[in-house]
Short mmCIF file of C-alpha atoms in Angstrom, two decimals:
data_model
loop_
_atom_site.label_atom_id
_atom_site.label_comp_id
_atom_site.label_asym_id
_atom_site.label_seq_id
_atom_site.Cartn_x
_atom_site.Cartn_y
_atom_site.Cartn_z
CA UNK A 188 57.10 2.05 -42.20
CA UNK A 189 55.98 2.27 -38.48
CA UNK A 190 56.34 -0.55 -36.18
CA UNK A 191 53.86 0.08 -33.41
CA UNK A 192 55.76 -1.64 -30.31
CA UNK A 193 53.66 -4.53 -28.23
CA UNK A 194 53.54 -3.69 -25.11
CA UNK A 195 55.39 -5.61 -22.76
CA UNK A 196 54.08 -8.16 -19.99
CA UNK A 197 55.60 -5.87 -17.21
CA UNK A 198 54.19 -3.25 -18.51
CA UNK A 199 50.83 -4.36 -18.51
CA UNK A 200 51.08 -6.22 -14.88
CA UNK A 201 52.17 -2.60 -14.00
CA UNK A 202 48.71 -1.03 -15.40
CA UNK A 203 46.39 -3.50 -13.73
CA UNK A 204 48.18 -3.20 -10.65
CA UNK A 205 47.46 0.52 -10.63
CA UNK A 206 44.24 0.05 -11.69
CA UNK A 207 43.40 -2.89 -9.06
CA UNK A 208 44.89 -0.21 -6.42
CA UNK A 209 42.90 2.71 -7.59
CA UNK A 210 39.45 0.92 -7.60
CA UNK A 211 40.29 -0.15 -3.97
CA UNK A 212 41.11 3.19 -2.88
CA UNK A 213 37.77 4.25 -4.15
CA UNK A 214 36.42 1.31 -2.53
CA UNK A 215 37.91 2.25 0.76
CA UNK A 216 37.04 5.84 0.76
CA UNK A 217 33.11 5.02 -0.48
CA UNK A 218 32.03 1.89 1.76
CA UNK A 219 32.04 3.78 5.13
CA UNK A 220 30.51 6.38 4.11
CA UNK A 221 27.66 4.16 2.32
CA UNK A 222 27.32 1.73 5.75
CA UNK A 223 27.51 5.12 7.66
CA UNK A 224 24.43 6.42 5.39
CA UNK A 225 21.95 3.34 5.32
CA UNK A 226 22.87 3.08 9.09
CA UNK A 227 21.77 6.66 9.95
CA UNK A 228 18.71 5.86 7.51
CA UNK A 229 18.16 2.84 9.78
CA UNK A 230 18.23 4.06 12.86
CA UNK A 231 15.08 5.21 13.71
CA UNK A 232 13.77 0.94 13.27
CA UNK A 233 16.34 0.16 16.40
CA UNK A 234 13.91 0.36 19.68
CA UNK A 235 15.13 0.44 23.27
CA UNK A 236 13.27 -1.28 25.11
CA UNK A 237 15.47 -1.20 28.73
CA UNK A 238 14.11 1.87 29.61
CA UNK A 239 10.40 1.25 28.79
CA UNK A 240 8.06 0.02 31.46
CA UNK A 241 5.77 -2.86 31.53
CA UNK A 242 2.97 -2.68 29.11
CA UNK A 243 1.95 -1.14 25.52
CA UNK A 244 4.13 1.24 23.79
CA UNK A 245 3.54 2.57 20.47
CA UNK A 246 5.98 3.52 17.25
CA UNK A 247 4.62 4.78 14.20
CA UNK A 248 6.73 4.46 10.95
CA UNK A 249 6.42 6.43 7.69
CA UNK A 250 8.18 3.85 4.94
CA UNK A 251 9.13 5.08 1.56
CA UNK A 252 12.04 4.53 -1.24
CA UNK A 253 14.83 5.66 1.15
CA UNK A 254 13.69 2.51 3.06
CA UNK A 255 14.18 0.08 0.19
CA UNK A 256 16.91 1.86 -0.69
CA UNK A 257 19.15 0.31 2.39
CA UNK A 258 18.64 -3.38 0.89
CA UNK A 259 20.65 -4.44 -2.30
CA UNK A 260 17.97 -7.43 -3.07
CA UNK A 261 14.86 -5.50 -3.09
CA UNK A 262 12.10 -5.39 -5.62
CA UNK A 263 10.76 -2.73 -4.16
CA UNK A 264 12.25 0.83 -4.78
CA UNK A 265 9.47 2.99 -4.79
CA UNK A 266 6.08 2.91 -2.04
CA UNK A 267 4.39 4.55 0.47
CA UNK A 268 3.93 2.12 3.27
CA UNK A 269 2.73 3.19 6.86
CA UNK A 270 3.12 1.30 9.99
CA UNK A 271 1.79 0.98 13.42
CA UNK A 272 3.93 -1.11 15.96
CA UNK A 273 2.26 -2.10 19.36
CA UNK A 274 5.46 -3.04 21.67
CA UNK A 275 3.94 -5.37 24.60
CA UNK A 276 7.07 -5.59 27.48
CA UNK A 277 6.65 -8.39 29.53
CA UNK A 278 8.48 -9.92 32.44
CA UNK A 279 10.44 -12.13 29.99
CA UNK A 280 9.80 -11.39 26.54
CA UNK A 281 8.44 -8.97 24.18
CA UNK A 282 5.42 -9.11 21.89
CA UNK A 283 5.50 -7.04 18.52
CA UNK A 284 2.35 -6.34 16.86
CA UNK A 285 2.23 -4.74 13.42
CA UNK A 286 -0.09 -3.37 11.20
CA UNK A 287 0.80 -2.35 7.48
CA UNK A 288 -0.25 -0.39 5.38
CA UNK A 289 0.12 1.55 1.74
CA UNK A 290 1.02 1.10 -1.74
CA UNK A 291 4.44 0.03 -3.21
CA UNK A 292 5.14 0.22 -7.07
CA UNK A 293 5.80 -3.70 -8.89
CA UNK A 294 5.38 -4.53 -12.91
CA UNK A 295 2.28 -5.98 -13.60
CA UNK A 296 2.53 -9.45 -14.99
CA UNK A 297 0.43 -8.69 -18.21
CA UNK A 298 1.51 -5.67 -19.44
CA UNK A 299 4.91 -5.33 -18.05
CA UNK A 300 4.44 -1.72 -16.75
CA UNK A 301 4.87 -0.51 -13.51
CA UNK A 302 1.60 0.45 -11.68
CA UNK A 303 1.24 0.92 -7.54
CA UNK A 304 -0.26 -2.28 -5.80
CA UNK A 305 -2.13 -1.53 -2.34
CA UNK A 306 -0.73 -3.40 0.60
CA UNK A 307 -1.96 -4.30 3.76
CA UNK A 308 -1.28 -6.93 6.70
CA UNK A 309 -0.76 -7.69 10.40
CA UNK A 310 2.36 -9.31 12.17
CA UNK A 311 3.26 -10.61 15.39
CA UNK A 312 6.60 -11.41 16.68
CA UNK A 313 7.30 -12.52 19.74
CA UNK A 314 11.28 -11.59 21.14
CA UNK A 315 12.41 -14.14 23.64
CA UNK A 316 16.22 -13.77 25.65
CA UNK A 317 18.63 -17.07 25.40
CA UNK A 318 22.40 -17.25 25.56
CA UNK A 319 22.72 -15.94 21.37
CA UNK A 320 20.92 -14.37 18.54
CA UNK A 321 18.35 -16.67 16.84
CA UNK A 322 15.47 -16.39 14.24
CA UNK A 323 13.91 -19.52 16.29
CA UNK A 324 11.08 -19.46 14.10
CA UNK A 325 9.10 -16.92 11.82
CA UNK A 326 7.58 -15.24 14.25
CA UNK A 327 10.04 -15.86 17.54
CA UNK A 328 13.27 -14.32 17.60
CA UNK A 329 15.96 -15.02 20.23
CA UNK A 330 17.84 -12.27 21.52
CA UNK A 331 21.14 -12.20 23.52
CA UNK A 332 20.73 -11.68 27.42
CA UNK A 333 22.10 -8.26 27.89
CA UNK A 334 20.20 -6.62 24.49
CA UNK A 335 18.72 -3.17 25.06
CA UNK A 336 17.19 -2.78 21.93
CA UNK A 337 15.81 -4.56 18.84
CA UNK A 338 16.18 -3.84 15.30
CA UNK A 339 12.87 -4.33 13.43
CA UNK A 340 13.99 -2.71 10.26
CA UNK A 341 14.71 -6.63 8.32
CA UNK A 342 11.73 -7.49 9.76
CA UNK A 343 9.35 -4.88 8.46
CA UNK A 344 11.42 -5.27 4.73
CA UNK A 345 9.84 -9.02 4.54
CA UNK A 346 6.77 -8.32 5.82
CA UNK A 347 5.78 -6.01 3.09
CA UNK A 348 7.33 -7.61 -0.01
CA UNK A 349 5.34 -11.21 1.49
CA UNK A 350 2.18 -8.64 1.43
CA UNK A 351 2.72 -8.49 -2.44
CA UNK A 352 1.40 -10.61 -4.46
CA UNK A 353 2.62 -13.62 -6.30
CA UNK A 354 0.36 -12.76 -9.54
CA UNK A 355 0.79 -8.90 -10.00
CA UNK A 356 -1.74 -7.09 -11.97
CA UNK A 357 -3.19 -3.58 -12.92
CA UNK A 358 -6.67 -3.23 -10.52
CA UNK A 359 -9.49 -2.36 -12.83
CA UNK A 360 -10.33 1.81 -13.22
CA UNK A 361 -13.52 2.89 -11.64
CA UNK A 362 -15.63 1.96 -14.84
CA UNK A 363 -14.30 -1.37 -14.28
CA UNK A 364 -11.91 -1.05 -17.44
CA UNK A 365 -8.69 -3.06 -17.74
CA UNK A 366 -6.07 -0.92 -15.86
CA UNK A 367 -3.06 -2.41 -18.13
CA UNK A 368 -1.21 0.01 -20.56
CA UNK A 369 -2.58 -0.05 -23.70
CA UNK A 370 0.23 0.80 -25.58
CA UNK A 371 2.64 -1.93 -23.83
CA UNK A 372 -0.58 -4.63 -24.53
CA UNK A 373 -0.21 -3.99 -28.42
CA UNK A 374 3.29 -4.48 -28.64
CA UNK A 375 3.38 -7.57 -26.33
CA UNK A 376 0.69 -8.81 -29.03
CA UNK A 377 2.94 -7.94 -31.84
CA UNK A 378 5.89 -9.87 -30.64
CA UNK A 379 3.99 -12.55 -28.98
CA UNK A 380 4.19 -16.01 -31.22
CA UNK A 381 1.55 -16.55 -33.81
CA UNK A 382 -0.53 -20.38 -33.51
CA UNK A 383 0.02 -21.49 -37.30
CA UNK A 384 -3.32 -23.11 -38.40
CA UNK A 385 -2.99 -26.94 -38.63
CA UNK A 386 -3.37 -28.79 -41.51
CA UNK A 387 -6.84 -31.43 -41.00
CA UNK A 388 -4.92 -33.73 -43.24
CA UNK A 389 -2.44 -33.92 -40.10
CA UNK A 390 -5.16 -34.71 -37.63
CA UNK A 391 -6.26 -37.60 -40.01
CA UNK A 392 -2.54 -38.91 -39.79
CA UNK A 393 -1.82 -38.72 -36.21
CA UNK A 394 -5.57 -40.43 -35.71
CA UNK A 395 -4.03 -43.37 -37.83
CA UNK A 396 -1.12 -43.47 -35.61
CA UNK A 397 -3.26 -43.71 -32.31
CA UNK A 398 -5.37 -46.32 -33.52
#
């Protein structure tokens, strides 16, 4: 007869040691080079402004899934979004205007199928100069004196996922036709709960109890 051999304690401290240290190598050697890759995909959303003269400049901004892709929390992985930023340098602050744009893809609410929802919206923010950062308020933002450029990539991720809507669901086709997936409609009906009919000799009952 074979007697398989438990393994002992040291032996298994031994394995998740080597195992702890192997997923942190992996860690180590795949973080930079994921902060190095959302930051180059970010970079273009950082404006210098020390340069610029006094007045109107304009940015124009092209927004799709490598976007979302930079932000671990979105809902959003897949859109088309454009944007048109009016940069007002003044004296003492500066005045952001946007205007969005475009379509994103969300699950509609009554058929639970994905289906591209048409966005659109303007912004203002107004970037003021104080001793430290600070989001003052939603639309003032405190910058440290020295700053030579602001980053307006977090800014333009909130404005278009507040430009979705809280209740999402399929626009009607051009013959006015529910847009919803017919196919994911039936089997939500299937599995939905059934309303039992109710007994009238019940209704009597609970009558009695009222009165």
């Amino acid at each position: 007869m074979v007697c398989l051999k438990k393994p002992s304690s040291n032996h298994s401290n031994a394995s998740l040691s080597f195992l702890f240290l192997y997923s942190f190598i992996l860690f180590c050697n795949f973080a930079p080079r994921f902060v190095k890759k959302v930051s180059n995909r970010l970079k273009p959303y950082h404006l210098g402004f020390t340069g610029l003269s006094l007045g109107h400049h304009h940015f124009d901004f092209d927004i799709g899934s490598d976007f979302f892709e930079c932000f671990e929390e979105t809902e959003i992985h897949v859109g088309q979004v454009k944007v048109d930023l009016d940069l007002e340098k003044q004296e003492k602050m500066l005045v952001l205007s946007f205007d969005i744009h475009g379509e994103v893809e969300v699950v509609c609410d009554r058929c639970a199928y994905e289906y591209m929802q048409p966005i659109s919206g303007k912004e203002v923010v107004f970037i003021k100069f104080g001793s430290e950062y600070l989001e003052e308020d939603d639309d003032v933002l405190i910058l440290p004196q020295g700053s030579h450029e602001v980053d307006v990539s977090s800014m333009l991720y909130d404005f278009i996922h507040l430009l979705v809507p809280y209740h999402r669901l399929h626009l009607p086709d051009e013959q006015g036709n529910l847009g919803c997936n017919k196919e994911n409609l039936e089997i939500l009906e299937e599995l939905s709960p059934k309303e039992t009919p109710v007994d009238p000799r019940w209704d009597v009952l609970n009558q009695l109890k009222i009165d």
